[in-house]
Coordinates of C-alpha atoms and ligand atoms in Angstrom, one line a residue:
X1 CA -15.8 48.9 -32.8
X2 CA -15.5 45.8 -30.8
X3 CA -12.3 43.4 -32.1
X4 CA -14.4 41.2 -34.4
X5 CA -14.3 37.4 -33.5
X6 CA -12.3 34.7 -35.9
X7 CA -15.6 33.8 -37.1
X8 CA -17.1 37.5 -37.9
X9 CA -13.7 37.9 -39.5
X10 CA -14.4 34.9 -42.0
X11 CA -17.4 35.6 -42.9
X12 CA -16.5 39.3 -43.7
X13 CA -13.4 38.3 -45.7
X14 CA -15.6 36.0 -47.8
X15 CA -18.3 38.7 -48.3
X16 CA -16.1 41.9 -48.6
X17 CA -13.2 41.3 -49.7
X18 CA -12.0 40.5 -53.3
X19 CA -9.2 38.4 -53.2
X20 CA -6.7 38.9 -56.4
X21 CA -6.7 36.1 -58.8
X22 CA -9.5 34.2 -56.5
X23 CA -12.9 33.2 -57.6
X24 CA -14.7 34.4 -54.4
X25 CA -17.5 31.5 -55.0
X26 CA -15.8 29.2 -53.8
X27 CA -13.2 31.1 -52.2
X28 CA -12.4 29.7 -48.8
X29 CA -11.1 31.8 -45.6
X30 CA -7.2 31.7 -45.0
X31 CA -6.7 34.6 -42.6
X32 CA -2.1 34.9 -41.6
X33 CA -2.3 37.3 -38.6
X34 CA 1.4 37.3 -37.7
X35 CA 4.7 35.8 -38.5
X36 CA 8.3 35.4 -37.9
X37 CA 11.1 34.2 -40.0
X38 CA 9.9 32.1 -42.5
X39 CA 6.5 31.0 -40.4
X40 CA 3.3 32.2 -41.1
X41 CA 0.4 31.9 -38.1
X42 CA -3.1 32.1 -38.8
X43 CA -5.9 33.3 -36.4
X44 CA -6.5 30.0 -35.0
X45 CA -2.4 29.9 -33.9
X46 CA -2.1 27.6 -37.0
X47 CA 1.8 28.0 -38.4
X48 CA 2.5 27.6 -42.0
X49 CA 6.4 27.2 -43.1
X50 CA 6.2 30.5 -46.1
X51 CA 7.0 27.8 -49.6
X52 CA 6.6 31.0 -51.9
X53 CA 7.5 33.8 -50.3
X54 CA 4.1 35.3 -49.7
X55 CA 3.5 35.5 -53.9
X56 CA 7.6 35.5 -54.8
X57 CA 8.6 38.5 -52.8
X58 CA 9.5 37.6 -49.3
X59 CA 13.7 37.6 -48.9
X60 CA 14.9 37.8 -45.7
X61 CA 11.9 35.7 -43.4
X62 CA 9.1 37.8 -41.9
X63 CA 9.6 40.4 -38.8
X64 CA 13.2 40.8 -39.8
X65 CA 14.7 42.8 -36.7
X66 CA 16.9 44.7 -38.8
X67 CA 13.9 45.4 -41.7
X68 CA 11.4 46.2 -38.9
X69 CA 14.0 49.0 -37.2
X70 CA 14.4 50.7 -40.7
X71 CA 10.8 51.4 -41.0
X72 CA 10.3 52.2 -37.8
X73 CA 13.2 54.8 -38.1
X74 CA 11.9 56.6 -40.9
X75 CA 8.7 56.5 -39.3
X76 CA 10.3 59.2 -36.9
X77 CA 11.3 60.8 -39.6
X78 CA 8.0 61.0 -42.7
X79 CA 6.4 58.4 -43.8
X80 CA 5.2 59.6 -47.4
X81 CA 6.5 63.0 -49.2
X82 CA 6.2 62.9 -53.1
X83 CA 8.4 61.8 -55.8
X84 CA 6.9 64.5 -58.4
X85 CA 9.5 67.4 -58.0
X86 CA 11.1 66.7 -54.8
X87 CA 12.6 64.2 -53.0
X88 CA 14.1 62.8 -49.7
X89 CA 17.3 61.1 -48.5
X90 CA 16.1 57.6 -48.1
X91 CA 15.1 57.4 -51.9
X92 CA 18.1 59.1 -53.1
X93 CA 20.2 56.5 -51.2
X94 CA 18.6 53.9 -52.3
X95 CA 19.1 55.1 -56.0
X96 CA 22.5 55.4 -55.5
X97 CA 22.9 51.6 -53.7
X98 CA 20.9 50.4 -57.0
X99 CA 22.6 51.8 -59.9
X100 CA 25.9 50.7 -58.0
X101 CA 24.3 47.0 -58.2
X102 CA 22.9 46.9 -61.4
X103 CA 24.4 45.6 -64.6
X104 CA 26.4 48.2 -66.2
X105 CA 24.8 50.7 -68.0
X106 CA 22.2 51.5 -65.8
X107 CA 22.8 54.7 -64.6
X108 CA 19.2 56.7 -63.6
X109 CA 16.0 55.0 -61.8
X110 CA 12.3 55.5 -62.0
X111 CA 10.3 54.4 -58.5
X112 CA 6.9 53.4 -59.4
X113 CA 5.0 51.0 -56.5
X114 CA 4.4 47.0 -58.3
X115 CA 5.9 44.9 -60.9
X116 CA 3.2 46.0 -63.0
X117 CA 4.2 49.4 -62.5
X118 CA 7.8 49.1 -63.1
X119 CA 6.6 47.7 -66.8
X120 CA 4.5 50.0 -67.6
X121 CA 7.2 52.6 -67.1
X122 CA 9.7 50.6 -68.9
X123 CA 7.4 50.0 -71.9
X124 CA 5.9 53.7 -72.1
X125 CA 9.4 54.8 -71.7
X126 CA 10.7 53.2 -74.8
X127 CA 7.6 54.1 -77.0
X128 CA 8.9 58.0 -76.0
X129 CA 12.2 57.4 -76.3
X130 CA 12.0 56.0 -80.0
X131 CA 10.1 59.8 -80.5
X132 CA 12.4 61.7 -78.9
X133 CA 16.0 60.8 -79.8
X134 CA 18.1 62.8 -82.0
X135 CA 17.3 60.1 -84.8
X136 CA 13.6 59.6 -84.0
X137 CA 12.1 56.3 -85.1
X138 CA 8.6 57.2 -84.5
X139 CA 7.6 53.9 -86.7
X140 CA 8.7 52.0 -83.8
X141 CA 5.4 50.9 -81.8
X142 CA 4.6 47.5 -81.1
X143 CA 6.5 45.3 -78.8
X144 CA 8.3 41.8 -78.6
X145 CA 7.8 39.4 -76.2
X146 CA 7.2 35.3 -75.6
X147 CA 4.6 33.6 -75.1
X148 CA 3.1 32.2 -71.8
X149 CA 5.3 35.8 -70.7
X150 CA 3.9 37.1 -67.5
X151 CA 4.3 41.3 -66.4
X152 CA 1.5 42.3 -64.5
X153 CA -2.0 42.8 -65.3
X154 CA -2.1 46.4 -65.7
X155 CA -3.5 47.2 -69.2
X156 CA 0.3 47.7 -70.9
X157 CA 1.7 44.8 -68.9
X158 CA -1.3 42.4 -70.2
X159 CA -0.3 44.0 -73.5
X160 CA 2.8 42.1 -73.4
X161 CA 1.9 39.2 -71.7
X162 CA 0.9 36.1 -73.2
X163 CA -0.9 33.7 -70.3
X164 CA -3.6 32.9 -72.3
X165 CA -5.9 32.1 -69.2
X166 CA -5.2 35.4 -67.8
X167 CA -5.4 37.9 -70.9
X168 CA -7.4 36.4 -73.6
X169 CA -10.3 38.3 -71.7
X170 CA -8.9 41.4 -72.2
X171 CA -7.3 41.9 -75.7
X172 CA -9.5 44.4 -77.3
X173 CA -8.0 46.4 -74.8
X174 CA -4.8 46.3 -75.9
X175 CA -2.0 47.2 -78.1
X176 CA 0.0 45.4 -80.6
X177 CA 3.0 43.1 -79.4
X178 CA 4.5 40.8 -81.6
X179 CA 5.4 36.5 -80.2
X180 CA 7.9 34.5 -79.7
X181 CA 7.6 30.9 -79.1
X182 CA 8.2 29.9 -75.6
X183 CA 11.8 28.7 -75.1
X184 CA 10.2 25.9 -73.2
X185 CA 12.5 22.9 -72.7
X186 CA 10.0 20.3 -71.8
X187 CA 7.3 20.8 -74.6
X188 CA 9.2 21.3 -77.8
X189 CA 8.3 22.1 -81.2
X190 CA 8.5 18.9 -83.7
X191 CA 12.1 17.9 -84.4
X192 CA 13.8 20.2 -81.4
X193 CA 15.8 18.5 -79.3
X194 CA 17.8 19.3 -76.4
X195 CA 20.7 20.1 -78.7
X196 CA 19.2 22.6 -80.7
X197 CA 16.8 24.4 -78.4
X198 CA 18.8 27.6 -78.3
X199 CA 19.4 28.0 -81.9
X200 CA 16.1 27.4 -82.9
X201 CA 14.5 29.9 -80.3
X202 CA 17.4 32.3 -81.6
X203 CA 16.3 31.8 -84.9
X204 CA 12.7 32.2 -84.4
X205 CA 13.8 35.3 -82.7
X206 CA 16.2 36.2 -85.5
X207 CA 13.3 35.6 -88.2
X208 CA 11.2 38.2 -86.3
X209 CA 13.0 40.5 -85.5
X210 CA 14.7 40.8 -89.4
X211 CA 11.3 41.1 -90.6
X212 CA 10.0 43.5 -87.9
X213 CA 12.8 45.2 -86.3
X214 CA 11.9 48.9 -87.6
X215 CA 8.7 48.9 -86.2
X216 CA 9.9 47.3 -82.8
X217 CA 10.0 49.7 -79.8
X218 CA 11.5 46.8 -77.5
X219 CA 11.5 43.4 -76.8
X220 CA 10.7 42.7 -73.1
X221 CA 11.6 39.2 -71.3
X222 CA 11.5 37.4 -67.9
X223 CA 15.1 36.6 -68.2
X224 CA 16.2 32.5 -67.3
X225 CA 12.7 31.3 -66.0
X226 CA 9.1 32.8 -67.2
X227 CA 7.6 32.5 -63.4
X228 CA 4.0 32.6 -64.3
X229 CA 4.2 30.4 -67.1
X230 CA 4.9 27.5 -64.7
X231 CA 8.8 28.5 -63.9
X232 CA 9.6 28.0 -66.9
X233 CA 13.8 27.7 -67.2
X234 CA 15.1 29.0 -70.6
X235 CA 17.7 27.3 -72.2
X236 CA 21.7 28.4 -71.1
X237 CA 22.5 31.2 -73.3
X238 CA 19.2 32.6 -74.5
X239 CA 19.1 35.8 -72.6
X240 CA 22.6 36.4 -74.0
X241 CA 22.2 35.8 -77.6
X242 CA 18.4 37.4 -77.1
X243 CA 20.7 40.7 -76.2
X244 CA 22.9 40.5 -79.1
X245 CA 20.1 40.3 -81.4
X246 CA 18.1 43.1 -80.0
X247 CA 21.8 45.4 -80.3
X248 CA 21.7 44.5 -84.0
X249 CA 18.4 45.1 -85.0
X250 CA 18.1 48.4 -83.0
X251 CA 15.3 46.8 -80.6
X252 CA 15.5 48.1 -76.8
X253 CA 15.6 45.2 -74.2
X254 CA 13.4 45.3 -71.1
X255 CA 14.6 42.9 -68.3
X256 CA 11.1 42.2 -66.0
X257 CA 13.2 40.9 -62.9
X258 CA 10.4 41.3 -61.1
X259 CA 10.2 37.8 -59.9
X260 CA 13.6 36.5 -60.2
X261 CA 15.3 39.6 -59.3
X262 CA 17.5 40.6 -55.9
X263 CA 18.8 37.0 -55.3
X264 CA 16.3 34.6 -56.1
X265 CA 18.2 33.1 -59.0
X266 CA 21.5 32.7 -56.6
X267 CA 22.7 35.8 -58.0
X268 CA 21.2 39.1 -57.1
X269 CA 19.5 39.7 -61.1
X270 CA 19.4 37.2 -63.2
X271 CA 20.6 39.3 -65.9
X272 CA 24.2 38.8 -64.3
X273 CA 24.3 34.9 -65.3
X274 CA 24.8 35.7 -68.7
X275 CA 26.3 39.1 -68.4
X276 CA 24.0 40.8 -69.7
X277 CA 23.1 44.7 -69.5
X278 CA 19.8 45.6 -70.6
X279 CA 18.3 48.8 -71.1
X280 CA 15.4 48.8 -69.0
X281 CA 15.2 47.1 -65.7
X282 CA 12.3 46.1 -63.9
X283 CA 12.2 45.3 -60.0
X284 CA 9.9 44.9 -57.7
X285 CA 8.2 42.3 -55.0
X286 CA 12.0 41.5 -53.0
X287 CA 13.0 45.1 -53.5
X288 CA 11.9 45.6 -50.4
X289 CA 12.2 42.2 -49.0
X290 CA 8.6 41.4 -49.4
X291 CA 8.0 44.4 -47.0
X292 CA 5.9 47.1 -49.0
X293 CA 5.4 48.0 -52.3
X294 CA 8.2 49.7 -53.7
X295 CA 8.9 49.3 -57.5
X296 CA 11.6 50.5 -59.6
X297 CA 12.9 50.7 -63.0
X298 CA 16.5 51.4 -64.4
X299 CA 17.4 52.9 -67.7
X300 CA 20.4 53.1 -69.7
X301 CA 22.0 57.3 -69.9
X302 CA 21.3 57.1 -73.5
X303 CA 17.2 56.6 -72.7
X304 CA 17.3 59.2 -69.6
X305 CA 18.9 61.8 -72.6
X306 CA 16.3 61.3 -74.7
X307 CA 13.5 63.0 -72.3
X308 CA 15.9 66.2 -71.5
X309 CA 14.8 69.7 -72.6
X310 CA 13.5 72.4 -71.5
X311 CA 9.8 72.1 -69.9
X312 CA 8.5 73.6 -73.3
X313 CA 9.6 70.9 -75.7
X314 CA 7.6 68.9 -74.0
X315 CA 10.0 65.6 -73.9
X316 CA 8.9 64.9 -70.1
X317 CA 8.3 62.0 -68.9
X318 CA 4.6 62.5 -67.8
X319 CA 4.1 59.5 -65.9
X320 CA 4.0 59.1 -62.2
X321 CA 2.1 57.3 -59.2
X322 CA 1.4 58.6 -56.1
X323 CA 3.6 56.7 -54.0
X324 CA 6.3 55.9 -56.0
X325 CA 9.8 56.2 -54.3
X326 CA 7.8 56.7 -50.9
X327 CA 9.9 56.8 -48.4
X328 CA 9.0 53.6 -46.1
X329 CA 9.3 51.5 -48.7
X330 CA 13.1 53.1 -49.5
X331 CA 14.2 52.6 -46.2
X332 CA 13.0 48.9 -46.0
X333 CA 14.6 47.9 -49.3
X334 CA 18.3 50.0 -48.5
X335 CA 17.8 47.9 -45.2
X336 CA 16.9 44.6 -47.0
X337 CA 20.3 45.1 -49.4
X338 CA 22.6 45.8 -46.1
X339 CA 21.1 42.0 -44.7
X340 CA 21.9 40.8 -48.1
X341 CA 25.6 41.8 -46.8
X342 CA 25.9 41.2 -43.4
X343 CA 24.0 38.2 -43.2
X344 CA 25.8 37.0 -46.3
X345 CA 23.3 35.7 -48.0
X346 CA 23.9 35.1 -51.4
X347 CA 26.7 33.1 -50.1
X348 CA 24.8 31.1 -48.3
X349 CA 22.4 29.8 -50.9
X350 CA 24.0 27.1 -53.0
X351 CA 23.8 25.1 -49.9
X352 CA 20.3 25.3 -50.2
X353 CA 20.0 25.3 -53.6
X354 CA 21.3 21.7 -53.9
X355 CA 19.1 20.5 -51.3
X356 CA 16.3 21.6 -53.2
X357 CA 18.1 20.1 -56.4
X358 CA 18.1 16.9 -54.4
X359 CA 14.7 16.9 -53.4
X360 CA 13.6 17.6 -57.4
X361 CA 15.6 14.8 -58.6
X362 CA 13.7 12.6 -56.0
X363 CA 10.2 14.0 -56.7
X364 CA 10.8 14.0 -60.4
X365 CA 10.6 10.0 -60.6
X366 CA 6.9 9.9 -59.9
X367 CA 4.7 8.7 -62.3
X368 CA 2.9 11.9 -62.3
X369 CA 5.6 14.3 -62.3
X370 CA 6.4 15.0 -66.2
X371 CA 9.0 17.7 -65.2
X372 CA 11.0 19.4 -62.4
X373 CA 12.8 22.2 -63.2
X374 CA 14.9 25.1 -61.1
X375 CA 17.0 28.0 -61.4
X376 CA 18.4 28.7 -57.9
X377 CA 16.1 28.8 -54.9
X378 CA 12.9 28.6 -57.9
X379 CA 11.6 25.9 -59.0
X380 CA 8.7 24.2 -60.9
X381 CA 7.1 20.4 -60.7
X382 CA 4.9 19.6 -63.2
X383 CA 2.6 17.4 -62.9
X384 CA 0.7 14.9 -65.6
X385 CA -2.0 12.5 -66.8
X386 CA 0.8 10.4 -68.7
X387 CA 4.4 10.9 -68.4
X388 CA 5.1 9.0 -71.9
X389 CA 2.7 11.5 -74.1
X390 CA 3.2 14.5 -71.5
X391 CA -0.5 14.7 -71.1
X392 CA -1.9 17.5 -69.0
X393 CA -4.1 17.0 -66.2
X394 CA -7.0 18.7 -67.2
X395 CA -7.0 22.3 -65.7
X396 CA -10.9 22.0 -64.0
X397 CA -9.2 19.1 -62.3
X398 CA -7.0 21.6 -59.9
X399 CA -4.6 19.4 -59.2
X400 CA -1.8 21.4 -58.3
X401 CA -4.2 22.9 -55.9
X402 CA -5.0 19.6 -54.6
X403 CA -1.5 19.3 -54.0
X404 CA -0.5 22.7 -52.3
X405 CA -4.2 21.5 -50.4
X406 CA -2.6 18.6 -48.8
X407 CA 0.9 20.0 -48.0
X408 CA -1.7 23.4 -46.4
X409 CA -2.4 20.1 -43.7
X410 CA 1.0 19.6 -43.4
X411 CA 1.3 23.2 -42.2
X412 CA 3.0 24.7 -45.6
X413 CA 1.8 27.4 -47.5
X414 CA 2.2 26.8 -51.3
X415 CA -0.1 28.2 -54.3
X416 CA 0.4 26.4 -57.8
X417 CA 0.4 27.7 -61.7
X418 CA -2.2 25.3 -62.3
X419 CA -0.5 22.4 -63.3
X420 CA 3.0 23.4 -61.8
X421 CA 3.5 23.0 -58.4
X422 CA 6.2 26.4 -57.4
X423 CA 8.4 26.4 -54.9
X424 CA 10.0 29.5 -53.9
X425 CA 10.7 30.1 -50.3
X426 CA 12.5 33.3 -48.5
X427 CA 15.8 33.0 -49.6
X428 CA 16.1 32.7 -45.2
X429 CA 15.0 29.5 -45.7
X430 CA 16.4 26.8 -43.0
X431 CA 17.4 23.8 -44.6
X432 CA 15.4 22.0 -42.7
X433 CA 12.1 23.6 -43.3
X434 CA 13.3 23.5 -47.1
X435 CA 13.2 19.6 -46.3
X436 CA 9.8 19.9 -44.9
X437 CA 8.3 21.8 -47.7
X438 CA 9.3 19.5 -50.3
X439 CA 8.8 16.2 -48.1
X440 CA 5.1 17.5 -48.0
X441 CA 4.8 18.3 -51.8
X442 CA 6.1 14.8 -52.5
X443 CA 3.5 13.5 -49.9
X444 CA 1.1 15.4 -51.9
X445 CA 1.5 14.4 -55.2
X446 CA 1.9 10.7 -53.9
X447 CA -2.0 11.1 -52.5
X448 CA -3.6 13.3 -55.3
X449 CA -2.2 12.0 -58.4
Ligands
PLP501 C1 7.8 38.7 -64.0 C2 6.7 39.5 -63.4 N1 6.5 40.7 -63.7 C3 5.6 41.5 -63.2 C4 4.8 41.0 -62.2 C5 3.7 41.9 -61.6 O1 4.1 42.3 -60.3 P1 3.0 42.9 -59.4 O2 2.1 41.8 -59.0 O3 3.8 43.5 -58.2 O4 2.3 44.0 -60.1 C6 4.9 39.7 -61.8 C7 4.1 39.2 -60.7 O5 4.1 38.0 -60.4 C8 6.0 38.9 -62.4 O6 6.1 37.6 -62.0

């Protein structure tokens, strides 16, 4: 086969290929042929600064010397073997580097390949457990989680979720999970104020869970900001008190740091700004840097007893996905923790953090702009018809694509939540090119709103 042209490639991208989360009508040809750093290039030689790490996953920039030489190196060695009864160095190693990172208390780890994946796992995995304990609660079978939550859009993941947009399609399909209000601190219930944010949402959570809690497999939560939901930022202490809650009632907690996991939040999980352990543990996208798919999720001892027993008693986990654990994808994330090291680079964020804090205070005086929010190197700009009634711009309207449209022109790469205008860049992020993305989005909102 010849090398197709640029054009032959357009035309077959918009014909045979189904983008995720695209309506292909009107879908219009971006083709990224190569990068480096934090710089995408297109096939016209185009360059695009990456504002969300290519979907919330890229960590250390693109072509990362020291990422690209890890793969390659267990390339000599095998790319794939399988995770269902054996095993292979890279993935043990990378097991071990986890559990030694991970709040205390997690102990064992399941690979899977997406952030679906690694929910599924977690939420099937506390349905068995509640069956297979020494005091089995086999009552326990619907879930808790908040509204506007986002896990993935496989079937159990939608279960869970709550983006009505997204999942309102589908819910015939799935199974029973019980709601929590958003802890949403621009758009308030009547009579909540900034004061009493947290204790209402504990309440509301409190009310529930008193009423439901024996029937309650596990509450699951995007802990600090619910990323699909517009980057949403939960009040200060609402993981916490979230935890304590779920310890007295007997309810499992999932942690889905799936977006906001492995540094994005300034520490590497989120879960470690409130000290919090959960039970379950969900990562995926910068597990591997934003190299491959590689997905895991980390259990407590007491959950991993619960499925031992001889092959007859049948207390198995009998899940599994082909390429969970595979080996490429090992090597690239045990590569992308030792840059997290030697490039020090948790260290080096709150630099960047406050530049992007300064830029949000600027951008958040426009007339249009009804709320900025961020939780380390995340963060949201919403924008609206009228900032004194908090108005929405109608959705049809798109214009937090027409936003992300303009800054494109400026040669950044953005995608919005509708309304919500994200940025998220590779936490390799210059500060200059940090200045550039936002400049651009400010530029943007200026012209479209
Ligand atoms: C919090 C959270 N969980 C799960 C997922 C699903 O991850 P994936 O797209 O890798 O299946 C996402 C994706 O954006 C997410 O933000």
């Amino acid at each position: 086969m010849h090398e197709p042209t640029p054009e032959q490639l357009e035309t077959w991208d918009r014909r045979l290929v189904w983008h995720a989360f695209t309506q292909m009508a009107e879908y219009e040809p971006l083709i990224l042929e190569r990068a480096s750093g934090c710089v995408l290039v297109d096939i016209d030689g185009r360059e695009y600064i990456d504002g969300v790490s290519s979907l919330w996953c890229n960590i250390h920039g693109h072509r990362h010397p020291k990422l690209d030489a890890a793969i390659r190196r267990q390339l000599d060695r095998v790319a794939h073997v399988t995770s269902l009864g054996s095993s292979n160095p890279t993935t043990i190693k990378l097991a071990r580097r986890l559990v030694d990172l991970a709040p205390p208390g997690l102990q064992h780890v399941f690979f899977s390949d997406d952030g679906a994946t690694a929910v599924e796992v977690a939420v099937k995995m506390a349905f068995q457990y509640w069956r297979q304990r020494d005091d089995p609660r086999p009552e326990k079978t619907c879930y808790l989680a908040l509204g506007e939550a986002y896990h993935g859009d496989t079937l159990g993941s939608v279960s869970v979720g709550g983006v009505e947009r997204f999942h309102a399609m589908f819910r015939p399909l799935l199974f029973e999970t019980l709601r929590l209000p958003t802890p949403d601190p621009y758009r308030t219930p009547p009579g909540v104020t900034p004061e009493n944010l947290l204790r209402y949402h504990l309440d509301q959570a409190e009310q529930v869970l008193a009423q439901h809690h024996q029937r309650i497999a596990a509450l699951v939560i995007e802990p600090l900001v619910q990323a699909a939901a517009g980057m949403i930022v939960h009040p200060r202490g609402y993981l916490r008190g979230v935890r304590e809650l779920t310890r007295r009632y007997d309810v499992l907690l999932i942690a889905d740091e799936v977006a906001v996991g492995m540094g994005r939040t300034g520490k590497m999980f989120a879960c470690q700004h409130e000290d919090v352990s959960p039970d379950l543990l969900c990562l995926a996208k910068g597990l591997t840097g934003g190299y491959l798919p590689l997905a895991a999720t980390l259990t407590s001892d007491e959950i991993w007893r619960a499925f031992l027993g001889t092959y007859a008693e049948s207390k198995t986990f009998f899940h599994g996905h082909t390429y969970g654990g595979n080996p490429l994808g090992a090597a690239v994330a045990l590569a992308t923790l030792e840059v997290f090291e030697e490039e020090q680079t948790l260290a080096r964020l709150p630099e960047k953090i406050a530049r992007l804090a300064e830029h949000l205070q600027r951008i958040g005086k426009l007339p249009h702009v009804g709320h900025v929010r961020q939780c380390g190197l995340v963060a949201g700009i919403e924008l609206v018809r009228d900032r004194a009634t908090k108005e929405p711009y109608r959705w049809e309207e798109r214009r937090g694509q027409r936003v992300c449209d303009h800054a494109r022109s400026e040669g950044m790469l953005l995608r919005p939540l509708g309304n919500v205008l994200v940025i998220m860049p590779p936490l390799a992020i210059t500060l200059e090119q940090l200045d550039k993305i936002a400049e651009a989005v400010e530029r943007g909102i200026v012209r479209e709103c």
